[in-house]
Short mmCIF file of C-alpha atoms and ligand atoms in Angstrom, two decimals:
data_model
loop_
_atom_site.label_atom_id
_atom_site.label_comp_id
_atom_site.label_asym_id
_atom_site.label_seq_id
_atom_site.Cartn_x
_atom_site.Cartn_y
_atom_site.Cartn_z
CA UNK A 1406 -9.62 9.35 15.06
CA UNK A 1407 -7.72 12.57 14.41
CA UNK A 1408 -3.92 12.60 14.13
CA UNK A 1409 -1.92 12.69 17.36
CA UNK A 1410 0.85 15.24 17.59
CA UNK A 1411 4.50 14.18 17.43
CA UNK A 1412 7.06 14.82 20.17
CA UNK A 1413 10.43 16.39 19.42
CA UNK A 1414 12.75 16.20 22.41
CA UNK A 1415 15.75 18.53 22.29
CA UNK A 1416 18.61 18.28 24.79
CA UNK A 1417 21.97 20.01 25.01
CA UNK A 1418 24.49 21.06 27.58
CA UNK A 1419 23.93 24.55 28.98
CA UNK A 1420 25.43 27.13 26.61
CA UNK A 1421 25.20 25.02 23.43
CA UNK A 1422 22.75 27.52 21.94
CA UNK A 1423 19.68 25.31 22.28
CA UNK A 1424 17.26 28.07 23.25
CA UNK A 1425 18.25 30.26 20.28
CA UNK A 1426 17.97 27.27 17.95
CA UNK A 1427 14.59 26.18 19.31
CA UNK A 1428 13.18 29.71 19.12
CA UNK A 1429 14.25 30.08 15.49
CA UNK A 1430 12.68 26.75 14.55
CA UNK A 1431 9.46 27.45 16.47
CA UNK A 1432 9.12 30.73 14.60
CA UNK A 1433 9.67 29.08 11.23
CA UNK A 1434 7.49 25.97 11.59
CA UNK A 1435 3.76 26.47 12.13
CA UNK A 1436 1.82 23.96 14.22
CA UNK A 1437 4.81 23.23 16.42
CA UNK A 1438 4.19 24.18 20.04
CA UNK A 1439 6.84 24.77 22.70
CA UNK A 1440 6.31 22.90 25.95
CA UNK A 1441 6.74 25.44 28.74
CA UNK A 1442 8.38 23.63 31.66
CA UNK A 1443 7.97 24.18 35.37
CA UNK A 1444 11.05 25.02 37.39
CA UNK A 1445 12.09 25.89 40.92
CA UNK A 1446 15.01 28.05 39.73
CA UNK A 1447 14.73 31.85 39.85
CA UNK A 1448 13.91 33.71 36.64
CA UNK A 1449 16.89 35.13 34.74
CA UNK A 1450 16.82 38.71 33.56
CA UNK A 1451 14.30 39.00 30.73
CA UNK A 1452 12.59 35.65 31.37
CA UNK A 1453 8.82 35.74 31.51
CA UNK A 1454 6.45 33.63 33.59
CA UNK A 1455 4.46 31.31 31.35
CA UNK A 1456 6.65 32.02 28.32
CA UNK A 1457 10.10 30.76 29.25
CA UNK A 1458 9.03 28.73 32.27
CA UNK A 1459 6.38 28.48 34.94
CA UNK A 1460 8.36 29.45 38.03
CA UNK A 1461 7.16 27.63 41.15
CA UNK A 1462 8.43 26.98 44.67
CA UNK A 1463 9.90 23.63 45.67
CA UNK A 1464 6.99 22.68 47.98
CA UNK A 1465 4.53 22.91 45.11
CA UNK A 1466 6.90 21.06 42.80
CA UNK A 1467 7.21 18.19 45.31
CA UNK A 1468 3.43 18.06 45.88
CA UNK A 1469 3.06 17.64 42.14
CA UNK A 1470 5.55 14.76 42.17
CA UNK A 1471 3.35 13.07 44.78
CA UNK A 1472 0.21 13.58 42.72
CA UNK A 1473 1.86 12.22 39.56
CA UNK A 1474 1.40 15.48 37.69
CA UNK A 1475 4.72 15.31 35.81
CA UNK A 1476 5.15 13.45 32.50
CA UNK A 1477 8.82 13.62 33.50
CA UNK A 1478 10.83 15.61 35.98
CA UNK A 1479 14.48 15.87 36.98
CA UNK A 1480 16.88 17.72 39.21
CA UNK A 1481 19.26 19.65 36.95
CA UNK A 1482 22.14 21.86 38.10
CA UNK A 1483 20.60 21.88 41.62
CA UNK A 1484 17.05 22.90 40.62
CA UNK A 1485 13.92 20.95 39.77
CA UNK A 1486 12.41 20.96 36.28
CA UNK A 1487 9.25 19.20 35.09
CA UNK A 1488 6.79 18.79 32.22
CA UNK A 1489 3.06 18.84 32.98
CA UNK A 1490 1.55 15.52 31.85
CA UNK A 1491 -1.92 17.02 31.48
CA UNK A 1492 -0.78 19.90 29.29
CA UNK A 1493 1.39 17.64 27.13
CA UNK A 1494 -1.42 15.13 26.54
CA UNK A 1495 -3.86 17.92 25.75
CA UNK A 1496 -1.55 19.41 23.11
CA UNK A 1497 -0.76 16.04 21.53
CA UNK A 1498 -4.45 15.08 21.49
CA UNK A 1499 -5.23 18.34 19.70
CA UNK A 1500 -2.95 17.11 16.89
CA UNK A 1501 -0.23 19.68 17.47
CA UNK A 1502 3.44 18.65 17.45
CA UNK A 1503 5.39 19.55 20.56
CA UNK A 1504 8.99 20.69 20.99
CA UNK A 1505 10.48 20.05 24.43
CA UNK A 1506 13.75 21.47 25.69
CA UNK A 1507 14.63 19.07 28.48
CA UNK A 1508 17.73 17.51 30.02
CA UNK A 1509 19.09 14.04 29.29
CA UNK A 1510 17.43 12.41 32.34
CA UNK A 1511 14.02 13.80 31.41
CA UNK A 1512 14.56 12.83 27.78
CA UNK A 1513 15.17 9.22 28.80
CA UNK A 1514 11.95 9.14 30.83
CA UNK A 1515 9.88 10.70 28.04
CA UNK A 1516 11.27 8.33 25.42
CA UNK A 1517 10.09 5.35 27.43
CA UNK A 1518 6.67 6.98 27.90
CA UNK A 1519 6.44 8.02 24.22
CA UNK A 1520 8.54 5.55 22.19
CA UNK A 1521 7.64 7.27 18.89
CA UNK A 1522 9.20 10.57 20.00
CA UNK A 1523 12.16 11.96 18.06
CA UNK A 1524 15.14 12.86 20.22
CA UNK A 1525 17.69 15.44 19.07
CA UNK A 1526 20.94 16.32 20.84
CA UNK A 1527 22.60 19.69 20.22
CA UNK A 1528 26.36 19.42 20.54
CA UNK A 1529 28.63 22.44 21.06
CA UNK A 1530 31.56 22.55 18.59
CA UNK A 1531 33.95 22.02 21.54
CA UNK A 1532 34.09 22.12 25.32
CA UNK A 1533 36.10 25.35 25.07
CA UNK A 1534 33.34 26.97 23.00
CA UNK A 1535 30.83 26.00 25.67
CA UNK A 1536 32.94 27.62 28.39
CA UNK A 1537 33.23 30.78 26.36
CA UNK A 1538 29.51 30.99 25.59
CA UNK A 1539 28.50 30.49 29.21
CA UNK A 1540 30.87 33.22 30.37
CA UNK A 1541 29.77 35.61 27.59
CA UNK A 1542 26.07 35.02 28.27
CA UNK A 1543 26.57 36.69 31.64
CA UNK A 1544 23.33 35.28 33.09
CA UNK A 1545 24.84 32.75 35.49
CA UNK A 1546 27.06 33.10 38.55
CA UNK A 1547 30.60 31.70 38.49
CA UNK A 1548 29.38 28.88 40.73
CA UNK A 1549 26.48 28.07 38.41
CA UNK A 1550 28.80 28.12 35.36
CA UNK A 1551 31.22 25.71 37.03
CA UNK A 1552 28.37 23.35 37.85
CA UNK A 1553 26.90 23.58 34.34
CA UNK A 1554 30.30 22.76 32.80
CA UNK A 1555 30.74 19.78 35.09
CA UNK A 1556 27.24 18.54 34.16
CA UNK A 1557 27.96 19.19 30.44
CA UNK A 1558 30.60 16.44 30.40
CA UNK A 1559 28.04 13.88 31.63
CA UNK A 1560 25.35 15.16 29.25
CA UNK A 1561 27.62 14.99 26.20
CA UNK A 1562 28.26 11.31 26.92
CA UNK A 1563 24.50 10.71 26.46
CA UNK A 1564 24.45 12.09 22.90
CA UNK A 1565 24.89 8.63 21.35
CA UNK A 1566 21.51 7.50 22.68
CA UNK A 1567 19.68 10.26 20.72
CA UNK A 1568 18.10 9.73 17.27
CA UNK A 1569 19.87 12.77 15.80
CA UNK A 1570 22.93 14.80 16.84
CA UNK A 1571 23.37 18.34 15.50
CA UNK A 1572 26.59 20.28 16.07
CA UNK A 1573 26.00 23.95 16.67
CA UNK A 1574 29.16 25.52 15.31
CA UNK A 1575 27.53 27.88 12.82
CA UNK A 1576 24.11 28.95 14.11
CA UNK A 1577 22.42 29.36 10.73
CA UNK A 1578 23.62 25.92 9.58
CA UNK A 1579 22.40 24.33 12.82
CA UNK A 1580 18.99 26.06 12.49
CA UNK A 1581 18.65 24.74 8.93
CA UNK A 1582 19.57 21.23 10.06
CA UNK A 1583 17.10 21.22 12.93
CA UNK A 1584 14.34 22.55 10.68
CA UNK A 1585 15.08 19.86 8.13
CA UNK A 1586 15.04 17.03 10.68
CA UNK A 1587 11.68 18.17 12.05
CA UNK A 1588 10.19 18.79 8.59
CA UNK A 1589 11.24 15.32 7.36
CA UNK A 1590 9.70 13.54 10.35
CA UNK A 1591 6.49 15.56 10.04
CA UNK A 1592 6.24 14.72 6.35
CA UNK A 1593 6.79 10.95 6.88
P1 5GP B 1661 18.12 26.41 32.25
O1 5GP B 1661 18.16 26.57 33.75
O2 5GP B 1661 19.44 26.76 31.62
O3 5GP B 1661 16.95 27.08 31.61
O4 5GP B 1661 17.91 24.85 31.98
C1 5GP B 1661 18.74 23.91 32.56
C2 5GP B 1661 18.46 22.53 32.02
O5 5GP B 1661 17.16 22.08 32.39
C3 5GP B 1661 18.51 22.43 30.49
O6 5GP B 1661 19.27 21.28 30.16
C4 5GP B 1661 17.08 22.25 30.10
O7 5GP B 1661 16.96 21.49 28.92
C5 5GP B 1661 16.55 21.48 31.29
N1 5GP B 1661 15.09 21.54 31.40
C6 5GP B 1661 14.26 22.58 31.15
N2 5GP B 1661 12.99 22.23 31.35
C7 5GP B 1661 13.00 20.93 31.71
C8 5GP B 1661 11.99 19.98 32.03
O8 5GP B 1661 10.79 20.24 32.03
N3 5GP B 1661 12.40 18.74 32.37
C9 5GP B 1661 13.71 18.37 32.40
N4 5GP B 1661 14.00 17.11 32.73
N5 5GP B 1661 14.69 19.23 32.10
C10 5GP B 1661 14.34 20.48 31.76
#
């Protein structure tokens, strides 16, 4: 039987720089595929359908809960997010490794479904830094920022349950660390 792909689950509070980190690592490591999630939130400026997310309406999302289409799903910051079970299985069966950017609730569900998965938590250098980054990013409303900061406190408490924690203080250092973690697991 051919080799099954490996799952790398990455979680972080909003504004910790996870997307930038993941994009850099995906660019650098061949054979690692990004799992494009489904969401009911509206696209942000510059986000592309099928690249950043599959944007769907809530009715469709809920229908797909009923039909067991999600490998995991969760409500995060007031919107629904989910990973297609079919797509994930297909990629893993093709032998490709998969990188998922999902929240702590989804990560928990996926780890029980795929116990061999590697879970990585990206920590901001401080809560203040998170606040600053979210405000600077300018993509979220004041209400959304407040909610994301409130949720960040809960998410950061979950870090201890992850296999690896990387602090994103200096971006290039954090990229190197994430690359190394993934490369070591792939080589094992
Ligand atoms: P954002 O709206 O900033 O893109 O993402 C908000 C949160 O939803 C992030 O913590 C992100 O990791 C999480 N997220 C994105 N896709 C999924 C998914 O498919 N499942 C789960 N559980 N969380 C997701």
